[in-house]
Amino acid sequence: MWNPRIWRANCSLSLRSEGETMQKSECSGGTQLKSRVTGNDDQRTSSGTQIKHRNAVQRSKSSLSTSSLDSARKLHPRPSDKLNPKTINPFGEQSRAPSAFAAIYSKGGIPCRLVHGSVKHRLQWECPPESLSFDPLLITLAEGLRETKHPYTFVSKEGFRELLLVKGAPEKAVPLLPRLIPVLKAALVHSDDEVFERGLNALVQLSVVVGPSLNDHLKHLLTSLSKRLMDKKFKEPITSALQKLEQRGGSGSLSIIKSKIPTYCSICC
């Protein structure tokens, strides 16, 4: 027998079960959808990370290749780099103009060349030194005493010495003293010790040749010598040089030396 109450109860139970089934399917679908979205996000994140890593590697490779190329250019510069203003170092040695002596020597203005020997070097003159005019060759060689690079140091020092040894050197050198003394003074006040030593030796060599004619110019050189006397390593060579100046300059040189260097002891004492 059909009972309406039982029928309504069964209908409500079936509707409730269908609703729960639909909710479960919706939840499972949402979960699957969320997992898909999350998976896509993870894939995008991992792919983005890989792209970033790949770009970083490429940048590091390019920077390494650029730095290695720059270092290779520095070690082996191209000839065209000399013409490119961007590759020129304004403070580098290549941009510095050569000294007057170096320029004259490079152009053949000094009639001698350096001959390298197994034991020591020597100069080879293009013509006999006694046939050469001292003006301006002797002054140019004196200017070269301030050089600090080879071969200019040797050429200037040895050329000055050999030129003063030729026959007739006194007659040629004395008229040049007013122009030679400032050049020798520049070497004596130089901060480089080797330049000072070359200047001191050149002064002694000149005094041997010109004798008392140097006395009128001696006072211009003694101030720098008195300052260097404070240095112990130069005390002996300067004292020896002063004694030779006194010996070659005669009695008139002693009073000049004593006026600038009162502690000097004469060789006659």
Short mmCIF file of C-alpha atoms in Angstrom, two decimals:
data_model
loop_
_atom_site.label_atom_id
_atom_site.label_comp_id
_atom_site.label_asym_id
_atom_site.label_seq_id
_atom_site.Cartn_x
_atom_site.Cartn_y
_atom_site.Cartn_z
CA MET A 1 0.00 0.00 0.00
CA TRP A 2 1.37 3.37 -1.03
CA ASN A 3 2.24 5.65 1.81
CA PRO A 4 2.81 9.32 0.95
CA ARG A 5 5.01 9.92 3.96
CA ILE A 6 7.37 7.12 3.09
CA TRP A 7 7.55 8.38 -0.53
CA ARG A 8 8.43 11.93 0.53
CA ALA A 9 11.10 10.60 2.89
CA ASN A 10 12.66 8.52 0.14
CA CYS A 11 12.63 11.49 -2.26
CA SER A 12 14.32 13.73 0.26
CA LEU A 13 17.01 11.10 0.92
CA SER A 14 17.70 10.66 -2.79
CA LEU A 15 17.88 14.42 -3.32
CA ARG A 16 20.28 14.77 -0.37
CA SER A 17 22.55 12.02 -1.69
CA GLU A 18 22.57 13.58 -5.14
CA GLY A 19 23.47 16.97 -3.62
CA GLU A 20 26.31 15.44 -1.65
CA THR A 21 27.53 13.69 -4.78
CA MET A 22 27.48 16.92 -6.73
CA GLN A 23 29.32 18.74 -3.92
CA LYS A 24 31.97 16.03 -3.85
CA SER A 25 32.39 16.18 -7.60
CA GLU A 26 32.63 19.96 -7.42
CA CYS A 27 35.21 19.76 -4.65
CA SER A 28 37.22 17.16 -6.52
CA GLY A 29 37.00 19.27 -9.67
CA GLY A 30 38.11 22.38 -7.77
CA THR A 31 40.97 20.45 -6.26
CA GLN A 32 42.03 19.18 -9.67
CA LEU A 33 41.70 22.69 -11.07
CA LYS A 34 43.78 24.11 -8.23
CA SER A 35 46.41 21.42 -8.71
CA ARG A 36 46.52 22.19 -12.42
CA VAL A 37 46.88 25.91 -11.76
CA THR A 38 49.53 25.27 -9.14
CA GLY A 39 51.34 22.93 -11.52
CA ASN A 40 51.25 25.58 -14.24
CA ASP A 41 52.59 28.17 -11.80
CA ASP A 42 55.38 25.82 -10.74
CA GLN A 43 56.24 25.15 -14.36
CA ARG A 44 56.28 28.88 -15.09
CA THR A 45 58.45 29.55 -12.01
CA SER A 46 60.92 26.80 -12.91
CA SER A 47 61.08 27.90 -16.52
CA GLY A 48 61.60 31.52 -15.43
CA THR A 49 64.40 30.42 -13.10
CA GLN A 50 66.02 28.46 -15.91
CA ILE A 51 65.80 31.48 -18.22
CA LYS A 52 67.34 33.75 -15.58
CA HIS A 53 70.13 31.25 -14.95
CA ARG A 54 70.76 30.91 -18.69
CA ASN A 55 70.91 34.71 -19.08
CA ALA A 56 73.31 35.00 -16.13
CA VAL A 57 75.59 32.35 -17.63
CA GLN A 58 75.53 34.12 -21.00
CA ARG A 59 76.35 37.46 -19.36
CA SER A 60 79.23 35.93 -17.40
CA LYS A 61 80.59 34.32 -20.56
CA SER A 62 80.34 37.57 -22.48
CA SER A 63 82.05 39.50 -19.66
CA LEU A 64 84.82 36.91 -19.46
CA SER A 65 85.32 37.00 -23.21
CA THR A 66 85.38 40.81 -23.15
CA SER A 67 87.89 40.93 -20.28
CA SER A 68 90.09 38.30 -21.95
CA LEU A 69 89.92 40.26 -25.19
CA ASP A 70 90.87 43.47 -23.39
CA SER A 71 93.79 41.77 -21.65
CA ALA A 72 94.93 40.29 -24.95
CA ARG A 73 94.80 43.74 -26.54
CA LYS A 74 96.87 45.15 -23.70
CA LEU A 75 99.50 42.43 -24.10
CA HIS A 76 99.47 42.54 -27.89
CA PRO A 77 98.09 45.93 -28.99
CA ARG A 78 96.99 46.26 -32.54
CA PRO A 79 98.72 48.80 -34.78
CA SER A 80 95.39 50.53 -35.29
CA ASP A 81 95.13 51.16 -31.52
CA LYS A 82 97.78 53.86 -31.85
CA LEU A 83 95.41 55.77 -34.12
CA ASN A 84 92.36 55.32 -31.90
CA PRO A 85 92.03 58.10 -29.28
CA LYS A 86 89.98 55.79 -27.04
CA THR A 87 92.89 53.37 -26.62
CA ILE A 88 95.50 56.01 -25.84
CA ASN A 89 96.46 56.44 -22.19
CA PRO A 90 97.14 60.17 -21.69
CA PHE A 91 99.39 59.34 -18.73
CA GLY A 92 101.27 56.51 -20.40
CA GLU A 93 104.88 56.66 -21.43
CA GLN A 94 104.03 56.40 -25.12
CA SER A 95 102.21 59.75 -24.96
CA ARG A 96 105.12 61.60 -23.39
CA ALA A 97 107.21 63.62 -25.75
CA PRO A 98 110.87 62.54 -25.90
CA SER A 99 113.47 64.76 -24.29
CA ALA A 100 115.47 67.19 -26.38
CA PHE A 101 118.57 65.00 -26.19
CA ALA A 102 116.64 61.84 -27.10
CA ALA A 103 115.04 63.58 -30.07
CA ILE A 104 118.38 64.91 -31.32
CA TYR A 105 120.04 61.51 -30.88
CA SER A 106 117.21 59.70 -32.71
CA LYS A 107 117.52 62.11 -35.64
CA GLY A 108 121.27 61.56 -35.91
CA GLY A 109 122.19 64.93 -34.42
CA ILE A 110 124.93 63.33 -32.29
CA PRO A 111 127.70 62.05 -34.62
CA CYS A 112 128.37 58.85 -32.67
CA ARG A 113 126.70 55.57 -31.99
CA LEU A 114 126.78 53.09 -29.16
CA VAL A 115 128.68 49.86 -29.81
CA HIS A 116 127.68 47.04 -27.49
CA GLY A 117 130.63 44.97 -26.33
CA SER A 118 130.76 41.69 -24.46
CA VAL A 119 132.42 43.35 -21.46
CA LYS A 120 131.71 47.07 -21.82
CA HIS A 121 130.23 49.50 -24.31
CA ARG A 122 132.02 52.12 -26.35
CA LEU A 123 131.23 54.96 -28.73
CA GLN A 124 131.95 54.91 -32.41
CA TRP A 125 132.30 58.39 -33.90
CA GLU A 126 131.26 59.04 -37.46
CA CYS A 127 134.28 61.30 -37.86
CA PRO A 128 137.32 62.11 -35.69
CA PRO A 129 136.11 63.97 -32.57
CA GLU A 130 138.87 66.58 -32.89
CA SER A 131 137.37 67.69 -36.18
CA LEU A 132 133.97 68.40 -34.60
CA SER A 133 132.75 71.77 -33.46
CA PHE A 134 131.97 71.98 -29.74
CA ASP A 135 129.13 74.37 -30.37
CA PRO A 136 126.49 73.06 -29.80
CA LEU A 137 127.64 69.44 -29.50
CA LEU A 138 129.30 69.78 -26.08
CA ILE A 139 126.26 71.60 -24.67
CA THR A 140 123.90 68.97 -26.09
CA LEU A 141 125.94 66.20 -24.48
CA ALA A 142 125.86 68.09 -21.17
CA GLU A 143 122.08 68.30 -21.43
CA GLY A 144 121.99 64.55 -21.93
CA LEU A 145 123.56 64.04 -18.49
CA ARG A 146 120.04 64.43 -17.05
CA GLU A 147 118.77 61.43 -18.99
CA THR A 148 117.75 58.36 -17.00
CA LYS A 149 117.32 55.79 -19.77
CA HIS A 150 119.75 53.72 -21.79
CA PRO A 151 121.43 54.39 -24.21
CA TYR A 152 121.13 58.15 -23.63
CA THR A 153 122.85 57.98 -20.24
CA PHE A 154 125.95 56.28 -21.63
CA VAL A 155 126.13 58.29 -24.84
CA SER A 156 125.93 61.65 -23.05
CA LYS A 157 128.39 60.72 -20.29
CA GLU A 158 130.99 59.09 -22.51
CA GLY A 159 130.55 61.56 -25.36
CA PHE A 160 131.14 64.53 -23.02
CA ARG A 161 134.27 62.91 -21.60
CA GLU A 162 135.76 61.91 -24.96
CA LEU A 163 135.07 65.28 -26.54
CA LEU A 164 137.01 67.07 -23.78
CA LEU A 165 140.01 64.82 -24.39
CA VAL A 166 140.62 65.90 -28.00
CA LYS A 167 143.41 68.20 -29.01
CA GLY A 168 142.42 71.87 -28.80
CA ALA A 169 139.60 71.19 -26.34
CA PRO A 170 140.46 74.15 -24.01
CA GLU A 171 140.18 76.72 -26.80
CA LYS A 172 136.82 75.26 -27.86
CA ALA A 173 135.35 74.77 -24.38
CA VAL A 174 136.19 78.07 -22.63
CA PRO A 175 133.93 80.25 -24.84
CA LEU A 176 131.03 77.91 -24.06
CA LEU A 177 131.29 78.17 -20.25
CA PRO A 178 128.45 80.72 -19.84
CA ARG A 179 126.11 78.26 -21.56
CA LEU A 180 127.59 75.10 -20.07
CA ILE A 181 127.37 76.10 -16.41
CA PRO A 182 123.53 76.34 -16.23
CA VAL A 183 123.27 72.93 -17.89
CA LEU A 184 125.70 71.34 -15.43
CA LYS A 185 123.88 73.03 -12.55
CA ALA A 186 120.63 71.42 -13.68
CA ALA A 187 122.30 68.01 -13.41
CA LEU A 188 123.75 68.81 -9.97
CA VAL A 189 120.35 69.78 -8.54
CA HIS A 190 118.58 66.78 -10.05
CA SER A 191 116.76 64.49 -7.61
CA ASP A 192 118.18 61.35 -9.22
CA ASP A 193 121.44 60.32 -7.54
CA GLU A 194 122.96 58.89 -10.71
CA VAL A 195 122.25 62.11 -12.60
CA PHE A 196 123.98 64.06 -9.84
CA GLU A 197 127.03 61.78 -10.01
CA ARG A 198 127.30 62.22 -13.77
CA GLY A 199 127.05 65.98 -13.37
CA LEU A 200 129.75 65.97 -10.67
CA ASN A 201 132.12 63.91 -12.81
CA ALA A 202 131.48 66.16 -15.82
CA LEU A 203 132.28 69.24 -13.70
CA VAL A 204 135.64 67.75 -12.67
CA GLN A 205 136.41 66.79 -16.29
CA LEU A 206 135.59 70.32 -17.41
CA SER A 207 137.82 71.86 -14.71
CA VAL A 208 140.77 69.79 -15.94
CA VAL A 209 140.33 71.28 -19.41
CA VAL A 210 139.48 74.91 -18.71
CA GLY A 211 141.47 75.40 -15.47
CA PRO A 212 141.13 78.81 -13.74
CA SER A 213 138.61 79.95 -16.35
CA LEU A 214 136.01 78.04 -14.35
CA ASN A 215 136.50 80.17 -11.22
CA ASP A 216 134.21 82.96 -12.42
CA HIS A 217 131.35 80.46 -12.71
CA LEU A 218 132.18 78.24 -9.76
CA LYS A 219 129.98 80.00 -7.22
CA HIS A 220 126.85 79.08 -9.21
CA LEU A 221 127.59 75.39 -8.72
CA LEU A 222 128.80 75.21 -5.12
CA THR A 223 125.40 75.75 -3.50
CA SER A 224 124.06 72.45 -4.81
CA LEU A 225 127.27 70.69 -3.76
CA SER A 226 127.00 72.02 -0.21
CA LYS A 227 123.46 70.65 0.07
CA ARG A 228 124.52 67.20 -1.09
CA LEU A 229 127.34 67.19 1.47
CA MET A 230 124.67 66.51 4.09
CA ASP A 231 124.23 63.07 2.53
CA LYS A 232 126.91 60.70 3.86
CA LYS A 233 127.17 58.69 0.65
CA PHE A 234 128.15 61.83 -1.30
CA LYS A 235 130.49 63.39 1.23
CA GLU A 236 133.61 61.63 -0.03
CA PRO A 237 133.06 62.10 -3.81
CA ILE A 238 132.11 65.78 -3.34
CA THR A 239 135.18 66.44 -1.15
CA SER A 240 137.37 64.79 -3.78
CA ALA A 241 135.76 66.90 -6.50
CA LEU A 242 136.30 70.12 -4.54
CA GLN A 243 139.96 69.27 -4.08
CA LYS A 244 140.36 68.79 -7.83
CA LEU A 245 138.55 72.07 -8.49
CA GLU A 246 140.95 73.80 -6.13
CA GLN A 247 143.94 72.12 -7.71
CA ARG A 248 142.92 73.08 -11.26
CA GLY A 249 141.56 76.50 -10.34
CA GLY A 250 144.62 77.74 -8.47
CA SER A 251 144.72 79.99 -5.41
CA GLY A 252 141.67 81.97 -6.53
CA SER A 253 139.40 78.93 -6.35
CA LEU A 254 140.01 78.28 -2.64
CA SER A 255 138.41 81.51 -1.47
CA ILE A 256 135.38 80.88 -3.70
CA ILE A 257 134.95 77.36 -2.35
CA LYS A 258 135.34 78.49 1.28
CA SER A 259 132.76 81.25 0.80
CA LYS A 260 130.10 78.68 -0.11
CA ILE A 261 131.37 75.70 1.90
CA PRO A 262 133.12 76.99 5.03
CA THR A 263 133.83 73.49 6.33
CA TYR A 264 135.99 72.63 3.32
CA CYS A 265 139.62 71.83 4.14
CA SER A 266 142.16 72.88 1.54
CA ILE A 267 144.56 70.37 0.03
CA CYS A 268 147.38 72.75 0.99
CA CYS A 269 146.64 72.38 4.73
#
